[in-house]
XYZ file of C-alpha atoms in Angstrom:
349
model
C 10.845 4.951 -16.256
C 9.315 6.920 -13.452
C 5.389 7.166 -13.130
C 2.278 4.190 -13.900
C -0.814 5.375 -14.477
C -3.549 3.277 -13.822
C -7.034 3.011 -14.718
C -9.511 2.400 -12.235
C -9.478 3.246 -8.258
C -10.504 0.315 -6.777
C -8.353 -2.270 -4.163
C -6.906 -4.164 -6.819
C -5.708 -0.559 -8.138
C -4.816 -0.002 -4.411
C -2.396 -2.948 -3.908
C -1.333 -1.937 -7.132
C -0.572 1.313 -6.261
C 1.083 -0.043 -3.086
C 3.488 -2.558 -4.454
C 4.797 0.781 -7.073
C 5.728 2.774 -4.033
C 7.572 0.136 -2.599
C 9.760 0.499 -5.927
C 10.197 3.895 -5.882
C 7.231 4.297 -8.681
C 5.004 7.074 -8.219
C 1.215 6.392 -9.507
C -1.609 8.480 -10.776
C -5.291 6.837 -10.741
C -8.232 7.662 -13.337
C -11.117 6.776 -11.792
C -14.484 9.180 -11.451
C -15.283 8.577 -8.014
C -13.647 10.809 -6.089
C -11.238 9.793 -3.112
C -11.751 6.273 -4.439
C -9.630 3.326 -2.785
C -6.879 3.565 -5.173
C -6.273 6.843 -5.272
C -5.796 7.441 -0.952
C -2.512 5.559 -1.684
C -1.638 6.864 -4.779
C 0.415 9.921 -5.572
C -2.393 11.842 -7.706
C -5.579 10.878 -9.271
C -7.581 12.066 -12.709
C -11.364 12.454 -11.536
C -12.756 11.595 -15.150
C -14.834 9.021 -16.458
C -12.639 5.959 -18.763
C -13.456 7.004 -21.705
C -12.696 10.598 -21.284
C -10.728 11.609 -24.221
C -8.714 14.513 -22.361
C -8.315 12.634 -19.382
C -6.903 10.017 -21.213
C -4.497 12.280 -22.672
C -3.788 14.109 -19.654
C -2.780 10.268 -17.729
C -0.857 9.798 -21.067
C 0.906 13.079 -20.818
C 2.152 12.904 -17.150
C 2.872 8.872 -17.077
C 5.532 6.530 -18.818
C 2.959 3.594 -18.713
C -0.181 2.686 -18.031
C -2.443 -0.220 -16.666
C -5.572 -1.285 -15.430
C -7.630 -2.797 -12.299
C -10.245 -4.569 -13.983
C -11.174 -5.760 -17.390
C -14.307 -3.536 -18.013
C -11.883 -0.889 -19.382
C -13.876 0.612 -22.300
C -10.783 -1.170 -25.368
C -11.132 2.318 -27.392
C -9.492 3.909 -24.463
C -6.777 1.418 -24.033
C -6.113 1.693 -28.086
C -5.954 5.927 -27.616
C -3.397 5.884 -24.883
C -1.315 2.700 -26.636
C -0.708 5.174 -29.450
C 1.610 7.114 -27.531
C 2.269 5.069 -24.074
C 2.872 1.173 -23.412
C -0.465 -0.004 -22.292
C -0.152 -3.468 -20.537
C -1.679 -5.896 -20.629
C -2.387 -4.922 -24.433
C -5.669 -3.950 -25.668
C -6.172 -7.367 -27.362
C -6.514 -8.859 -23.919
C -9.513 -6.358 -23.059
C -11.196 -6.924 -26.314
C -10.675 -11.383 -25.253
C -11.986 -10.845 -21.867
C -14.995 -8.251 -22.525
C -17.256 -10.859 -24.457
C -17.843 -14.486 -22.816
C -18.065 -16.121 -26.649
C -15.037 -14.283 -27.835
C -13.152 -15.596 -24.776
C -13.832 -18.681 -25.168
C -13.444 -19.247 -28.756
C -9.893 -17.685 -28.279
C -9.769 -19.996 -25.469
C -10.477 -23.068 -27.584
C -7.808 -21.621 -30.267
C -5.403 -22.025 -27.779
C -6.254 -26.003 -27.365
C -7.679 -24.887 -24.020
C -11.296 -26.850 -23.269
C -14.068 -24.735 -22.027
C -17.850 -25.583 -21.516
C -19.943 -25.816 -24.212
C -21.208 -22.971 -25.271
C -24.102 -21.169 -27.409
C -24.092 -17.740 -28.277
C -27.700 -16.125 -27.371
C -29.546 -13.355 -29.090
C -33.253 -13.763 -28.783
C -35.546 -16.410 -26.681
C -36.230 -18.583 -29.979
C -32.143 -19.165 -29.813
C -32.422 -19.401 -25.793
C -34.790 -22.320 -26.303
C -32.844 -24.009 -29.100
C -29.891 -24.052 -26.973
C -31.620 -25.433 -24.271
C -32.918 -28.097 -25.480
C -29.487 -28.716 -27.147
C -28.337 -28.878 -23.456
C -30.973 -30.908 -22.164
C -33.237 -27.855 -20.384
C -29.699 -27.594 -19.051
C -27.116 -24.589 -18.219
C -25.947 -21.210 -17.288
C -26.998 -18.339 -19.060
C -24.878 -14.991 -18.801
C -24.392 -11.942 -20.169
C -21.553 -12.255 -22.529
C -20.190 -8.701 -21.360
C -19.698 -6.851 -18.226
C -21.135 -9.539 -15.675
C -18.815 -10.345 -12.781
C -19.530 -11.921 -9.015
C -22.212 -14.081 -10.225
C -24.685 -10.888 -11.685
C -26.133 -10.983 -14.914
C -26.578 -15.110 -14.528
C -29.411 -17.691 -14.275
C -29.162 -21.254 -13.881
C -31.206 -24.046 -15.437
C -31.306 -26.913 -13.471
C -33.845 -29.029 -15.351
C -36.131 -29.124 -18.329
C -38.525 -28.128 -15.791
C -37.340 -24.381 -15.338
C -39.310 -22.414 -17.608
C -37.413 -20.193 -20.119
C -39.993 -17.925 -20.817
C -39.095 -14.585 -20.458
C -35.643 -15.167 -19.830
C -34.120 -13.458 -22.425
C -35.667 -10.240 -21.642
C -35.384 -10.327 -18.181
C -31.463 -10.410 -18.375
C -31.577 -7.414 -20.656
C -32.740 -8.614 -24.101
C -28.816 -7.742 -24.598
C -26.847 -10.444 -26.472
C -25.987 -13.553 -23.838
C -24.097 -17.156 -23.823
C -26.009 -20.635 -22.441
C -22.748 -22.308 -20.815
C -23.303 -26.464 -20.156
C -22.882 -27.563 -17.000
C -19.586 -28.599 -15.763
C -19.417 -31.767 -13.600
C -16.526 -30.311 -11.574
C -15.131 -31.555 -8.081
C -13.424 -28.535 -7.099
C -12.478 -25.039 -8.668
C -9.041 -23.761 -9.537
C -7.246 -20.867 -10.529
C -3.532 -20.078 -11.591
C -1.920 -16.435 -11.519
C 0.981 -15.980 -13.862
C 2.977 -13.229 -15.233
C 4.672 -12.196 -18.313
C 7.385 -9.497 -18.826
C 8.457 -7.341 -21.622
C 10.900 -9.976 -22.497
C 9.052 -13.039 -23.020
C 9.548 -14.463 -19.248
C 6.759 -16.125 -17.771
C 6.473 -17.224 -14.367
C 3.087 -18.731 -12.297
C 2.098 -19.422 -8.595
C 0.809 -22.344 -7.415
C -2.483 -22.729 -8.203
C -5.303 -21.813 -5.594
C -8.711 -23.948 -4.659
C -11.054 -21.862 -4.553
C -15.045 -21.688 -2.604
C -18.026 -19.262 -3.723
C -20.790 -18.325 -1.909
C -23.377 -16.211 -3.924
C -21.002 -16.048 -7.171
C -18.428 -14.574 -4.944
C -15.103 -15.776 -3.695
C -15.343 -16.467 -0.132
C -11.721 -18.547 0.334
C -8.665 -20.026 -2.098
C -6.252 -22.592 -0.543
C -2.861 -23.242 -1.336
C -1.969 -25.399 -1.880
C -4.938 -26.968 -4.163
C -5.680 -30.524 -4.006
C -4.897 -31.516 -7.510
C -1.587 -33.341 -8.103
C 1.498 -32.696 -10.303
C 0.036 -33.350 -13.825
C -2.972 -31.098 -13.186
C -0.935 -28.016 -12.159
C 1.159 -28.729 -15.007
C -1.351 -28.772 -17.541
C -2.873 -24.914 -15.876
C 0.728 -23.656 -16.045
C 0.500 -24.674 -19.793
C -2.262 -23.383 -20.256
C -1.675 -19.917 -18.631
C 1.598 -19.810 -20.611
C -0.094 -20.548 -24.143
C -2.613 -17.683 -23.485
C 0.035 -15.546 -22.234
C 2.085 -15.962 -25.916
C -0.869 -15.494 -27.455
C -1.878 -12.565 -26.099
C 1.877 -10.613 -26.320
C 1.055 -10.308 -23.093
C 2.490 -8.249 -20.131
C 1.768 -8.174 -16.824
C 0.065 -10.394 -14.569
C -3.142 -12.740 -15.555
C -5.863 -15.010 -13.351
C -6.915 -18.089 -15.543
C -10.076 -19.751 -13.745
C -10.741 -23.424 -14.290
C -13.033 -26.682 -13.389
C -11.433 -29.478 -11.725
C -13.231 -32.908 -13.240
C -13.401 -35.856 -10.916
C -9.959 -37.599 -13.322
C -8.093 -34.462 -12.673
C -9.004 -33.089 -15.742
C -8.976 -28.852 -16.411
C -11.908 -27.258 -18.297
C -11.119 -23.434 -18.391
C -14.010 -21.231 -16.942
C -12.423 -17.446 -17.746
C -9.337 -15.228 -17.875
C -9.166 -12.323 -16.024
C -6.450 -9.478 -17.345
C -5.296 -8.263 -14.265
C -4.293 -8.765 -10.816
C -7.121 -11.612 -9.959
C -8.900 -11.924 -5.976
C -7.264 -15.424 -6.040
C -4.421 -14.280 -5.942
C -4.583 -11.969 -2.584
C -2.735 -14.842 -0.836
C 0.333 -14.053 -2.408
C 0.757 -10.681 -0.576
C 1.540 -13.282 2.973
C 2.593 -16.549 1.576
C 5.526 -15.384 -1.316
C 8.601 -13.090 -0.984
C 6.872 -10.872 -3.829
C 2.782 -10.622 -4.394
C 1.608 -10.660 -7.594
C 1.154 -7.120 -7.237
C 4.474 -6.569 -7.225
C 5.146 -9.044 -10.003
C 2.558 -7.099 -12.427
C 4.324 -3.719 -11.148
C 8.043 -5.518 -12.007
C 6.310 -7.059 -15.575
C 4.661 -3.917 -16.893
C 8.131 -1.216 -16.225
C 10.762 -4.021 -17.569
C 12.150 -5.123 -14.185
C 13.054 -8.964 -13.717
C 10.310 -11.304 -12.708
C 9.858 -13.164 -9.546
C 9.416 -17.021 -9.970
C 6.108 -17.016 -7.834
C 7.609 -19.123 -5.753
C 5.629 -19.341 -1.474
C 7.154 -20.285 1.498
C 4.364 -21.023 3.246
C 0.414 -22.947 2.692
C -2.186 -20.799 3.281
C -5.783 -19.830 3.172
C -7.260 -16.670 2.273
C -10.962 -15.558 2.873
C -12.511 -12.275 1.742
C -14.045 -10.145 4.318
C -17.932 -9.227 2.525
C -20.227 -6.784 4.082
C -20.577 -6.900 7.308
C -17.808 -9.568 7.781
C -15.575 -5.819 8.031
C -17.031 -6.065 12.266
C -14.928 -9.191 13.336
C -11.662 -7.674 12.209
C -10.671 -7.463 15.351
C -10.735 -10.981 16.273
C -9.346 -11.473 12.542
C -6.315 -8.858 13.934
C -6.082 -11.238 17.322
C -5.030 -13.952 14.968
C -1.359 -15.343 15.054
C 0.300 -15.855 11.665
C -2.510 -13.807 9.827
C -2.501 -10.697 7.433
C -5.004 -8.215 7.499
C -6.104 -6.504 4.477
C -8.568 -3.647 4.619
C -9.475 -1.674 1.372
C -10.234 1.608 2.412
C -13.974 1.470 2.194
C -16.216 3.363 4.159
C -19.418 1.852 3.744
C -20.151 -1.522 4.104
C -22.835 -2.864 1.922
C -24.206 -6.790 1.396
C -21.783 -7.989 -1.534
C -19.318 -5.180 -1.276
C -15.588 -6.765 -0.791
C -14.439 -4.608 1.722
C -11.017 -6.414 2.654
C -9.301 -10.021 2.879
C -7.469 -11.479 5.802
C -4.840 -14.749 5.327
C -3.535 -16.858 7.625
C -0.346 -19.335 7.706
C -0.608 -22.872 8.566
């Protein structure tokens, strides 16, 4: 096995391509944006839409295994590729994660608790669901939402829901109940094609305006809570027949109980800390998994904090470079926009 195809050309694809190169693999990116961050470090790029069948066949012909860097890859594209090449993670992982209702039903079927929820397909259903949740909850698009986009929060019965269904596009929605959490955490786990599973230590996450701000390791949770997270990740990986790295996000309640928020069938922003604090990062772990190489055990050698550089935060890079025990990773993006992830820094504690 020599060449890896990566669908998606953003920063996650970029870091996967860099990890692949260290292990002597070639990478080809499928991405419609010319000179995308991933293509700047890969061996080649096919400039085409993610559902372009001719381009998908070209990718399959050129590669030995195919992966993806984001969960909104068309399921049909993954299924087409899987007819001739291994696709890791499998198309089933995309199908589950792309719809928030399907995802929660899947998690509940694995014995993993989530927030209560209602599927919403009309303004009338929204108003009925809000009544069930005492006027409170988070309304989200079922598909294609990320980094806080496609959401509306109802904090009390005084919040008027009139027009909310139409305001979010009159598309299938989900209303989730509030979870009285004390903190948020995530765990990064991997499964090899031989069924071997390895988990990294959980990270404690802080979000600002719906976008991850920092991930701190170790998280402020006890070993019992950590073990519950490991077991949940293991159950998810096994149920999906998964190969590769996955991110699983949780709310942590006051008693240490976990409520799963969502899964991400790919390398994950809250796992970037592994690049600085582990011998084998989540990106190399993913490459190892999909190419049949042995997995690392995920052990970390240092405590750390990872912080995203968002928008104009890129102007602070010189000061970050002057700090000791700090890794700076920039994504090759030329235009800084509000809310755009430009890079990240990780400092060892």
